[in-house]
Tab-separated table of C-alpha atoms in Angstrom:
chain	number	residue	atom	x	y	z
A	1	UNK	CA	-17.907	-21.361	-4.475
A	2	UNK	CA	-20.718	-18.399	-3.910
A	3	UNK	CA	-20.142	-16.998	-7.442
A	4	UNK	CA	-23.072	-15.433	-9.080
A	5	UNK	CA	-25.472	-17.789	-10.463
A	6	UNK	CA	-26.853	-14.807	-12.500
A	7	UNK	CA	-23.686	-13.966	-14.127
A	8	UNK	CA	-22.182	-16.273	-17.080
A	9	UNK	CA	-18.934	-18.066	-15.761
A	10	UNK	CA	-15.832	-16.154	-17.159
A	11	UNK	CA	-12.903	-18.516	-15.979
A	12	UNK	CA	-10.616	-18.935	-13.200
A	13	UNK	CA	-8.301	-16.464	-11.296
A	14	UNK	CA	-5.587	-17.121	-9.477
A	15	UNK	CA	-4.354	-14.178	-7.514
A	16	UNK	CA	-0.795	-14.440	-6.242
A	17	UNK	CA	0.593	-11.901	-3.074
A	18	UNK	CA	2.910	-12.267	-0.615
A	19	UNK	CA	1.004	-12.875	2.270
A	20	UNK	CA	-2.620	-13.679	3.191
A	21	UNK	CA	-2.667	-10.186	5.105
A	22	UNK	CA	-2.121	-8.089	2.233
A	23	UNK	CA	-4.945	-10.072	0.400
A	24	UNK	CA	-7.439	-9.830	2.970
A	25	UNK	CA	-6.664	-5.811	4.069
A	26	UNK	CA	-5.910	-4.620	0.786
A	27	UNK	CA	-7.637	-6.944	-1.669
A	28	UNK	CA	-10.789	-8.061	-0.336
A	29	UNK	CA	-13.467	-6.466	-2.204
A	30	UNK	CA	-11.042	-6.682	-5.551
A	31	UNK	CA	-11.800	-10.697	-4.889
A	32	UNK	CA	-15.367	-10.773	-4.066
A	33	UNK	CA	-16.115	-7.668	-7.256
A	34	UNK	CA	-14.227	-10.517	-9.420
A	35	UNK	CA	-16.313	-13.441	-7.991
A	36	UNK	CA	-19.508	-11.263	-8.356
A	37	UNK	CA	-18.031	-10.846	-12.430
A	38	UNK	CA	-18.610	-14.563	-13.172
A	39	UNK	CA	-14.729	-15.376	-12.129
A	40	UNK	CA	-14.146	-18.161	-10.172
A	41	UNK	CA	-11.550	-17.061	-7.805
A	42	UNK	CA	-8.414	-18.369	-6.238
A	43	UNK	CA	-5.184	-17.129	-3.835
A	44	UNK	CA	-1.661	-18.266	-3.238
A	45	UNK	CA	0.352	-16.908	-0.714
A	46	UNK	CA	2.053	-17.589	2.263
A	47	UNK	CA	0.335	-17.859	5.620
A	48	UNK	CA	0.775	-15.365	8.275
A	49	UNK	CA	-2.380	-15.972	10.169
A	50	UNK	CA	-5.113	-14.537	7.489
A	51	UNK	CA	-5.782	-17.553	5.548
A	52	UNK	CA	-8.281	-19.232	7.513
A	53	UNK	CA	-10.170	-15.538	7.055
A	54	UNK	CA	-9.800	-15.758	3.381
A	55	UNK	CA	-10.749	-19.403	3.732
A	56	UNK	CA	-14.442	-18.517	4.704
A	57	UNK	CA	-14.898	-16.775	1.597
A	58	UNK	CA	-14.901	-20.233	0.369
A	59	UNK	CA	-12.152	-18.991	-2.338
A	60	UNK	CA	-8.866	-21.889	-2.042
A	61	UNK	CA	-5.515	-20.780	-1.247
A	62	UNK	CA	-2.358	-22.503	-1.501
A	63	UNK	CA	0.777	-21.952	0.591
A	64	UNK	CA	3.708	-20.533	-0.633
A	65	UNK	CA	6.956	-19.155	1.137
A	66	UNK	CA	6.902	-15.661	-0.983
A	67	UNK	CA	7.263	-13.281	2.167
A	68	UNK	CA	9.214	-10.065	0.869
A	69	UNK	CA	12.037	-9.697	2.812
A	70	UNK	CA	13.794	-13.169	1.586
A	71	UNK	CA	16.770	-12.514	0.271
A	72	UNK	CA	18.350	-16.422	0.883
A	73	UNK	CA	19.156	-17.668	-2.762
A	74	UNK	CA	18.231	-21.614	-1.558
A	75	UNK	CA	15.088	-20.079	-0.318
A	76	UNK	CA	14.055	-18.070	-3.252
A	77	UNK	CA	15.103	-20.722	-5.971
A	78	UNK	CA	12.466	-23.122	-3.516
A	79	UNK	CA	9.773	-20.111	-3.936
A	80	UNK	CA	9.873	-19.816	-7.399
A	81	UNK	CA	10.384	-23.703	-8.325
A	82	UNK	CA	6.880	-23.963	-5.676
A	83	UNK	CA	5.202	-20.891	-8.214
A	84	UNK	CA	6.223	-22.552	-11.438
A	85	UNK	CA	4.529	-25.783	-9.890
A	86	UNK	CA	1.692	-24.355	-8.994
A	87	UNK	CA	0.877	-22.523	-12.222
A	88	UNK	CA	1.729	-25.779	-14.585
A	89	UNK	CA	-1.335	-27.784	-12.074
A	90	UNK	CA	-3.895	-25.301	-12.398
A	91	UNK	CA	-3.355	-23.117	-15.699
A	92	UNK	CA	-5.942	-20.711	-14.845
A	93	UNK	CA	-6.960	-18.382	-17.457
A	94	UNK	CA	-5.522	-15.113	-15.715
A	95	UNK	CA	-2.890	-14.719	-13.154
A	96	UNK	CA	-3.049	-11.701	-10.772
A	97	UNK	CA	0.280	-11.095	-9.845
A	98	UNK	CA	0.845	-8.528	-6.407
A	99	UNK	CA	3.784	-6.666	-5.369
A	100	UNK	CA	7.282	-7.205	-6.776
A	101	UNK	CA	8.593	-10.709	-6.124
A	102	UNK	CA	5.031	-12.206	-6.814
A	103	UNK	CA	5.374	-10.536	-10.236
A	104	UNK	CA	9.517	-11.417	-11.141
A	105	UNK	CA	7.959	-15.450	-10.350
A	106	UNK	CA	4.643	-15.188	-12.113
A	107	UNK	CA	6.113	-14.046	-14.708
A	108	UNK	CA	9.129	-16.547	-15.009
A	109	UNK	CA	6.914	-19.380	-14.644
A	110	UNK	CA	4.652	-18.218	-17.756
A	111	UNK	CA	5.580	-20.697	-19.892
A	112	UNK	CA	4.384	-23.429	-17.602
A	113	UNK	CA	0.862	-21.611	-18.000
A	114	UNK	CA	1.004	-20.348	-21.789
A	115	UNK	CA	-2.967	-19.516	-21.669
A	116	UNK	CA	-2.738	-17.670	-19.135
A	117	UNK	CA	-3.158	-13.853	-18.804
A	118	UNK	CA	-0.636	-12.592	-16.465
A	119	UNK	CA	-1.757	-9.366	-14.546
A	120	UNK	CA	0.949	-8.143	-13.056
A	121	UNK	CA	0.291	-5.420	-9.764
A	122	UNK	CA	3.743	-3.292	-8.858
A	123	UNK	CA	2.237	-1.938	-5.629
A	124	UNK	CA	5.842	-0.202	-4.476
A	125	UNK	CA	9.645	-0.400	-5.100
A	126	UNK	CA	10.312	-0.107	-2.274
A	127	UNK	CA	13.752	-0.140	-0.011
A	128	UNK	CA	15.367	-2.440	-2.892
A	129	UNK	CA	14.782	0.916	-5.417
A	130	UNK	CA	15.617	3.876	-3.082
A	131	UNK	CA	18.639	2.613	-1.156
A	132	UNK	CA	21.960	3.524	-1.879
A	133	UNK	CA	23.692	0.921	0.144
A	134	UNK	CA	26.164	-1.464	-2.579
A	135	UNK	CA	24.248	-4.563	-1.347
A	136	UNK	CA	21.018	-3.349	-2.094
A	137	UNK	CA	22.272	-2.461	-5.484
A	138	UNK	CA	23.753	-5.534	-6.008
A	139	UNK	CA	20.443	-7.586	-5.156
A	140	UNK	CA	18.106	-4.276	-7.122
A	141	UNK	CA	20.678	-5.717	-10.288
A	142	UNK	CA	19.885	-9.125	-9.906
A	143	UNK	CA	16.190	-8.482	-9.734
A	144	UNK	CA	16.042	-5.962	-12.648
A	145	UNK	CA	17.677	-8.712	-14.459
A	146	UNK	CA	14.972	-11.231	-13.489
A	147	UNK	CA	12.235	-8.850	-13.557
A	148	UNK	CA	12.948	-7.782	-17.346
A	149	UNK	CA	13.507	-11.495	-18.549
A	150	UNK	CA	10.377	-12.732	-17.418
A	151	UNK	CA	8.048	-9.596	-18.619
A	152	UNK	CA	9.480	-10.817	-22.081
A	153	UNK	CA	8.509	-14.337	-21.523
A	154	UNK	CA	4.938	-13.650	-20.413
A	155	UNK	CA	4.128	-10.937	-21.888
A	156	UNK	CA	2.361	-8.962	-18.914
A	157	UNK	CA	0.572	-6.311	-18.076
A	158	UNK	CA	1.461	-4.437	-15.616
A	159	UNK	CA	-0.488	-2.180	-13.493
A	160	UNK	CA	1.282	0.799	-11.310
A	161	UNK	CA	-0.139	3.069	-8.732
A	162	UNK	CA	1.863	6.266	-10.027
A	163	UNK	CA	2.935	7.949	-13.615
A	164	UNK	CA	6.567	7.962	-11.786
A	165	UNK	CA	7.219	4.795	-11.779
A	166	UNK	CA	5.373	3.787	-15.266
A	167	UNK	CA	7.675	6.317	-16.649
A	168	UNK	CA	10.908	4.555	-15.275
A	169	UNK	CA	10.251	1.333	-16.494
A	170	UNK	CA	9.179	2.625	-19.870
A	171	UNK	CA	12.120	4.513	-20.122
A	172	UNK	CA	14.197	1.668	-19.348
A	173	UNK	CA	12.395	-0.285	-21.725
A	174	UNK	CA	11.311	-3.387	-19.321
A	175	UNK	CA	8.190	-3.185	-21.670
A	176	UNK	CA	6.268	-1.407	-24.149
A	177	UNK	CA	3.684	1.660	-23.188
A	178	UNK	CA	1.013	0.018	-24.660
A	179	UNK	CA	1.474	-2.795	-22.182
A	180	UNK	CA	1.124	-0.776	-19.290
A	181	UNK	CA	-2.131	0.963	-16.686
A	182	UNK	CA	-2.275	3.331	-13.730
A	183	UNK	CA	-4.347	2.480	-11.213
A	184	UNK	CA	-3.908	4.562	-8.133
A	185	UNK	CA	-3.744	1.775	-5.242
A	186	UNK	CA	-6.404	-0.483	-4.244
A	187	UNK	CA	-9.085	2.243	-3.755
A	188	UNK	CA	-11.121	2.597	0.023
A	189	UNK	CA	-13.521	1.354	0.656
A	190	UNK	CA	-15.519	4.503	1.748
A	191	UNK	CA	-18.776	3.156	3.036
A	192	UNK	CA	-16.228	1.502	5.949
A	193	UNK	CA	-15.395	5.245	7.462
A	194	UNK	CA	-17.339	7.822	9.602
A	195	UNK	CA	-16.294	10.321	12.061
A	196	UNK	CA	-17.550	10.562	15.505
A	197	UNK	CA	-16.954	14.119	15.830
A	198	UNK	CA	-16.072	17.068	13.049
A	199	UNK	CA	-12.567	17.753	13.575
A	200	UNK	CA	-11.136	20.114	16.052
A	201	UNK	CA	-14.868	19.999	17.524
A	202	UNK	CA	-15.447	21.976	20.514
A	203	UNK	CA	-11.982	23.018	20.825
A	204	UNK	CA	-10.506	20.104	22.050
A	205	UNK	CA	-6.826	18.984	21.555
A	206	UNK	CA	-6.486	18.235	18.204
A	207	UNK	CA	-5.247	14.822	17.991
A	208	UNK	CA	-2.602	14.041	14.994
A	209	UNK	CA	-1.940	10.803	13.681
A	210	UNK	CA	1.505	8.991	12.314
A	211	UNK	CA	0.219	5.258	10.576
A	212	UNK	CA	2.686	3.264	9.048
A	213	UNK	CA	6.009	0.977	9.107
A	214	UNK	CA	8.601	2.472	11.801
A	215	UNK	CA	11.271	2.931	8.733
A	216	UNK	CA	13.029	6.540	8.154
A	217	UNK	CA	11.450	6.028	4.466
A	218	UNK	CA	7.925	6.514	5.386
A	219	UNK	CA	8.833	9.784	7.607
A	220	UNK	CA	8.818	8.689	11.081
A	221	UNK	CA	12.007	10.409	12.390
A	222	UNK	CA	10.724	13.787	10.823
A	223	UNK	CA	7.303	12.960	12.006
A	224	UNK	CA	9.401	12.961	15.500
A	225	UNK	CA	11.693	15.852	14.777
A	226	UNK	CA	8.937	18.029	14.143
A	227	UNK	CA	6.307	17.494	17.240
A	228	UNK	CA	9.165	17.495	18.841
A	229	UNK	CA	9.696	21.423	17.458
A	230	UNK	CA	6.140	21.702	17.552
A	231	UNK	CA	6.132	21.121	21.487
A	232	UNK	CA	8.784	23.131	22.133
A	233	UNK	CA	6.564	26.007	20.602
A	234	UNK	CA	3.950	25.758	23.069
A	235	UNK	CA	2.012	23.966	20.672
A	236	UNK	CA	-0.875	21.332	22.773
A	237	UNK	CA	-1.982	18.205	20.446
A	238	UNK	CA	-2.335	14.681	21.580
A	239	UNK	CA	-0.174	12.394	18.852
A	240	UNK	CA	-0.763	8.663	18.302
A	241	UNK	CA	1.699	6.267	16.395
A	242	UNK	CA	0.559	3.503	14.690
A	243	UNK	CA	2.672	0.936	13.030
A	244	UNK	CA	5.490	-1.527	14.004
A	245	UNK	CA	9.416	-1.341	13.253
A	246	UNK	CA	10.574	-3.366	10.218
A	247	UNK	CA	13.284	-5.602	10.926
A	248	UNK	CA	15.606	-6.654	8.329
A	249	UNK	CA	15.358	-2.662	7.364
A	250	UNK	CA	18.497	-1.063	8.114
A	251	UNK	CA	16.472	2.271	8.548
A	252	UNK	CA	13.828	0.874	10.800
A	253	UNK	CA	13.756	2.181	14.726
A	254	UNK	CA	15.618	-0.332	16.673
A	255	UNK	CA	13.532	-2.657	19.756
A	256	UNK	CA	15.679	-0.033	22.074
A	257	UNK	CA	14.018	3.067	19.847
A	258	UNK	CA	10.609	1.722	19.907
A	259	UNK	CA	10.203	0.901	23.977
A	260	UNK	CA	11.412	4.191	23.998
A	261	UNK	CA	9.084	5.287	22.343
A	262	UNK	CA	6.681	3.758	24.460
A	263	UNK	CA	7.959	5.398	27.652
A	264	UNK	CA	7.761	8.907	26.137
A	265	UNK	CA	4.716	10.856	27.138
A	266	UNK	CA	4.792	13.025	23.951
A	267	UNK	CA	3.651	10.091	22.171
A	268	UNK	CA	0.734	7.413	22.497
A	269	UNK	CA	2.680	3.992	21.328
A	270	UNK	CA	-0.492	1.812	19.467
A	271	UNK	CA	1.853	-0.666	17.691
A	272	UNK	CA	-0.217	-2.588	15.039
A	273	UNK	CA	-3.494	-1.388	14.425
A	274	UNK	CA	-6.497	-3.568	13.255
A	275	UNK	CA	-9.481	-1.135	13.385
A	276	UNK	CA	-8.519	1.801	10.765
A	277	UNK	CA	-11.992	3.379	10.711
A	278	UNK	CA	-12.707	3.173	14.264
A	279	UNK	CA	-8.725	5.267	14.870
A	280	UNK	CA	-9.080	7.118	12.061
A	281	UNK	CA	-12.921	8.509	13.430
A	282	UNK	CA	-11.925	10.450	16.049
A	283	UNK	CA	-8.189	11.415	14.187
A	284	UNK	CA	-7.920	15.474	13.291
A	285	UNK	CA	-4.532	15.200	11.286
A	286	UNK	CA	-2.856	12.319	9.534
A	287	UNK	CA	0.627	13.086	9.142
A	288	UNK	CA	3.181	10.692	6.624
A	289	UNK	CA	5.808	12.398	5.506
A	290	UNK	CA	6.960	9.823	3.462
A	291	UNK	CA	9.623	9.057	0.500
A	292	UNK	CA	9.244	5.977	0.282
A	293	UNK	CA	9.032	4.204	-3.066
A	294	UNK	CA	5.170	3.135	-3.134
A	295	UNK	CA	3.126	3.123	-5.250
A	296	UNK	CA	-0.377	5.419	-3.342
A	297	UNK	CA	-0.402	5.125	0.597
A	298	UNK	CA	-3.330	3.112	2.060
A	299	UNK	CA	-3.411	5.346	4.849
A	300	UNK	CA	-3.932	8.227	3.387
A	301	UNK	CA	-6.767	7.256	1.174
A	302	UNK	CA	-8.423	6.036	4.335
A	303	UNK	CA	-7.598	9.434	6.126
A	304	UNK	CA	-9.230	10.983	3.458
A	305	UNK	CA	-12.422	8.441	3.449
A	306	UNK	CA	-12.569	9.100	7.489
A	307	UNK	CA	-13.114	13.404	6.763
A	308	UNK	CA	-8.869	14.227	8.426
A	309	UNK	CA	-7.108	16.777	7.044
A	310	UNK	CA	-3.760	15.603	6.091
A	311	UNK	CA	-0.065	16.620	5.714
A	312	UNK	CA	2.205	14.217	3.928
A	313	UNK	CA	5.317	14.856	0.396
A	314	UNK	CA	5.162	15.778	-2.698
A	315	UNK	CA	6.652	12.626	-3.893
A	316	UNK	CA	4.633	11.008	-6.846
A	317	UNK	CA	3.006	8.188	-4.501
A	318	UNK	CA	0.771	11.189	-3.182
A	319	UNK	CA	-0.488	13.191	-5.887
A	320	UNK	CA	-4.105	13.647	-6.256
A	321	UNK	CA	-4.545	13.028	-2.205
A	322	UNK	CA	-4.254	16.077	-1.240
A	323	UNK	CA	-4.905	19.718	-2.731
A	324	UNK	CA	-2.689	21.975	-0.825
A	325	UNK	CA	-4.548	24.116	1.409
A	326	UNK	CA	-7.684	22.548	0.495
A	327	UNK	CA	-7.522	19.561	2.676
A	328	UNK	CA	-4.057	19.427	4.301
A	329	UNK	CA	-0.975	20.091	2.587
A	330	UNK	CA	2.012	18.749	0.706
A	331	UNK	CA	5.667	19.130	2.192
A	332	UNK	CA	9.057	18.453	0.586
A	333	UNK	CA	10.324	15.408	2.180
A	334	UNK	CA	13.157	15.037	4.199
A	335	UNK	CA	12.419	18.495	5.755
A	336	UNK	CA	11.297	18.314	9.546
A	337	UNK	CA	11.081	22.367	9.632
A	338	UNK	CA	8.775	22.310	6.691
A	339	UNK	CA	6.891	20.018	8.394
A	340	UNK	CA	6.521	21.364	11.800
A	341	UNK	CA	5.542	24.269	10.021
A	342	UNK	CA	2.294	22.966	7.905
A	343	UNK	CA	1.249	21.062	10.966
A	344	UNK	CA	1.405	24.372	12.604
A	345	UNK	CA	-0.604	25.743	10.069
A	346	UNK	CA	-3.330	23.416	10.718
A	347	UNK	CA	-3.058	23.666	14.382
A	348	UNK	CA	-3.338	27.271	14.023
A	349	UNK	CA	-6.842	27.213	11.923
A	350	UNK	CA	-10.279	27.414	12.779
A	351	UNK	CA	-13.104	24.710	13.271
A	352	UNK	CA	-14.620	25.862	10.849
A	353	UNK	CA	-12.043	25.808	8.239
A	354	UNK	CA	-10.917	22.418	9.035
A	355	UNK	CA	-14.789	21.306	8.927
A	356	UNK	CA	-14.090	22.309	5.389
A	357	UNK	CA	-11.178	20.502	4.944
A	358	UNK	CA	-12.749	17.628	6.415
A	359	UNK	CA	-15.264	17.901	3.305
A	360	UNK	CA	-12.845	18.339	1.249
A	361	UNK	CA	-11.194	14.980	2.077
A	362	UNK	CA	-14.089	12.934	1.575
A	363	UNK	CA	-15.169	14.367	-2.218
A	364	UNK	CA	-11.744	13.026	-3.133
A	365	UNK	CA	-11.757	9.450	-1.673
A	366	UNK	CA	-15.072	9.056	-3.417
A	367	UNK	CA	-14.309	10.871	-6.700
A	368	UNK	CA	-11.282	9.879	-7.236
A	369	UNK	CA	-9.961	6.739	-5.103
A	370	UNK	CA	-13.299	4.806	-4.456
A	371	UNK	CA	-12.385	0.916	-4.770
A	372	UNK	CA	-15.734	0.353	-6.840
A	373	UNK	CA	-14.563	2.438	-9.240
A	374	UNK	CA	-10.706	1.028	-9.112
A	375	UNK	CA	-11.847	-2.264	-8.995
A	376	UNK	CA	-13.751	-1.886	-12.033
A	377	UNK	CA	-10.678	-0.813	-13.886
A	378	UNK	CA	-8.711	-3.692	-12.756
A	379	UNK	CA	-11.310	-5.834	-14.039
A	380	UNK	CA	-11.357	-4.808	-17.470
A	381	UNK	CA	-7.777	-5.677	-17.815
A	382	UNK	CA	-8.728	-9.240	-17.438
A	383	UNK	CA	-9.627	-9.101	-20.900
A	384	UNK	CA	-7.411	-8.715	-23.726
């Protein structure tokens, strides 16, 4: 273990996601700011091809099937049996609990760990919370259900990225106020981000930007709809799509939608996309129109972090991102046409005002959504 020698041993904790990727691209620094505290640290979650990174931290991880799309009732009585085994063998004296299944099991198996300080991380709602469809209801029942029994039993804390969805569960009394935090997201990392050139430098074609899952929720049809307007303008821009369908999702683009996507020379196709600073460097305008149920868009903190000016919703996951007309602007969602027309707006301005907004999105990815500074709110809750 490489914790701090100079730094008086707190305790052990064990944080609990759904996959390896999530910890190691969302929650890397939280783990290594924690071992730096004095904590010793350790991860389960299930293995899709990240562990053996998070394995040369030297922190352990053990395996557990707690992917987020499993809906098979054998399955999921397996996953949480596996949780509530793992937490009676190694009682560790706080349990980090990420995104919503991790925290309905965590908390159910809190009796098997009664020392234990459960952290509990709602990082989105997600499809489950914003479709109308009678199965999803059905299942969002069943889950509320859970979800409510087991913050009783463990008496959690729970952190969430946005007052929205505090508020909800509050209102719904699933627990007390006084048991609750906002933290906006996991914070960027802003030392990771540069730009190669100030935006719209030298006139060239401003290149735009659509990042994230290939669902109608997170905007991509109206991202779509709108170049597509946009184009038929006379509008030139070069615009890059980043992000893979989402199958299981009922809304995602179909295999037939996305190789068609491929094909058509309004778009470059990038699929999955490893190297965020490096797109994000030479990137003008980020563009998620999104209403999806999240709790603060990675993307958009690192857009800001990388100097783009950016257009995304006024939902609640976005607030504080973006200052309309300061450093992109904020759109109702489910509008294409009021889309089209902000990115217009910012295709219409000048270098040197976007230079400015470019400013403008760094000063508030390090005032406001730094990860030292988020991380060092997440780690005072580790105390009671």
């Amino acid at each position: 273990m490489t914790t701090n020698s100079s730094v008086a041993p707190r305790g052990t904790i064990l944080f609990i996601a759904n996959t390896d990727w999530y910890l190691i691209n969302f929650r890397k620094n939280l783990l290594k700011h924690a071992e730096k505290d004095g904590w010793s640290v350790k991860l389960a979650c299930d293995d899709t091809g990240y562990t053996e990174a998070l394995i040369e931290y030297n922190w352990p991880v053990t395996t557990l099937p707690l992917k987020s799309r499993g809906i098979n009732p054998l399955r999921e009585l397996n996953a949480l049996y596996r949780v509530i085994r793992m937490a009676r063998n190694q009682r560790p004296d706080v349990a980090h609990l990420f995104t919503l299944k991790c925290v309905v099991y965590g908390c159910l198996a809190a009796p098997f760990m009664p020392r234990t300080r459960i952290i509990g991380a709602l990082t989105g709602m997600g499809y489950l919370f914003t479709s109308k469809r009678a199965s999803a209801r059905i299942i969002k029942s069943i889950v509320v259900a859970a979800l409510r029994a087991g913050l009783k039993i463990s008496k959690a804390h729970l952190i969430f990225q946005n007052e929205f969805d505090r508020e909800e569960f509050v209102k719904n009394r699933l627990l007390p106020f006084e048991r609750t935090s906002v933290i906006r997201g996991s914070g960027v990392d802003c030392t990771k981000f540069y730009r190669i050139a100030p935006i719209f430098a030298n006139n060239r074609t401003p290149r735009l930007l659509f990042c994230g899952r290939l669902i109608k929720e997170k905007g991509i049809r109206d991202y779509l709809s709108a170049t597509d307007q946009l184009r038929k303008e006379g509008y030139e821009f070069v615009s890059l799509i980043a992000g893979e369908p989402y199958p299981g999702n009922p809304s995602s683009l179909t295999n037939f939608e996305v190789n068609e996507l491929k094909r058509n020379t309004c778009h470059e196709y990038l699929g999955h996309y490893d190297d965020m600073p490096k797109l994000l460097s030479n990137t003008d305008i980020v563009v998620l129109p999104t209403y999806y149920r999240e709790g603060t868009p990675k993307v958009l903190l690192e857009a800001a972090a990388a100097g783009c000016a950016i257009i995304t919703t006024t939902i609640a996951a976005c607030d504080g991102i973006v200052e309309d007309g300061i450093n992109g602007f904020r759109v109702r969602p489910q509008d294409p046409a009021a889309l089209s027309e902000a990115i217009a707006k910012l295709l219409d301005s000048t270098p040197e005002r976007m230079s400015l907004m470019s400013q403008a999105s760094q000063s508030i990815a390090k005032k406001r959504f730094s990860d030292t500074k988020i991380n060092r709110r997440t780690l005072r809750l580790y105390f009671d």
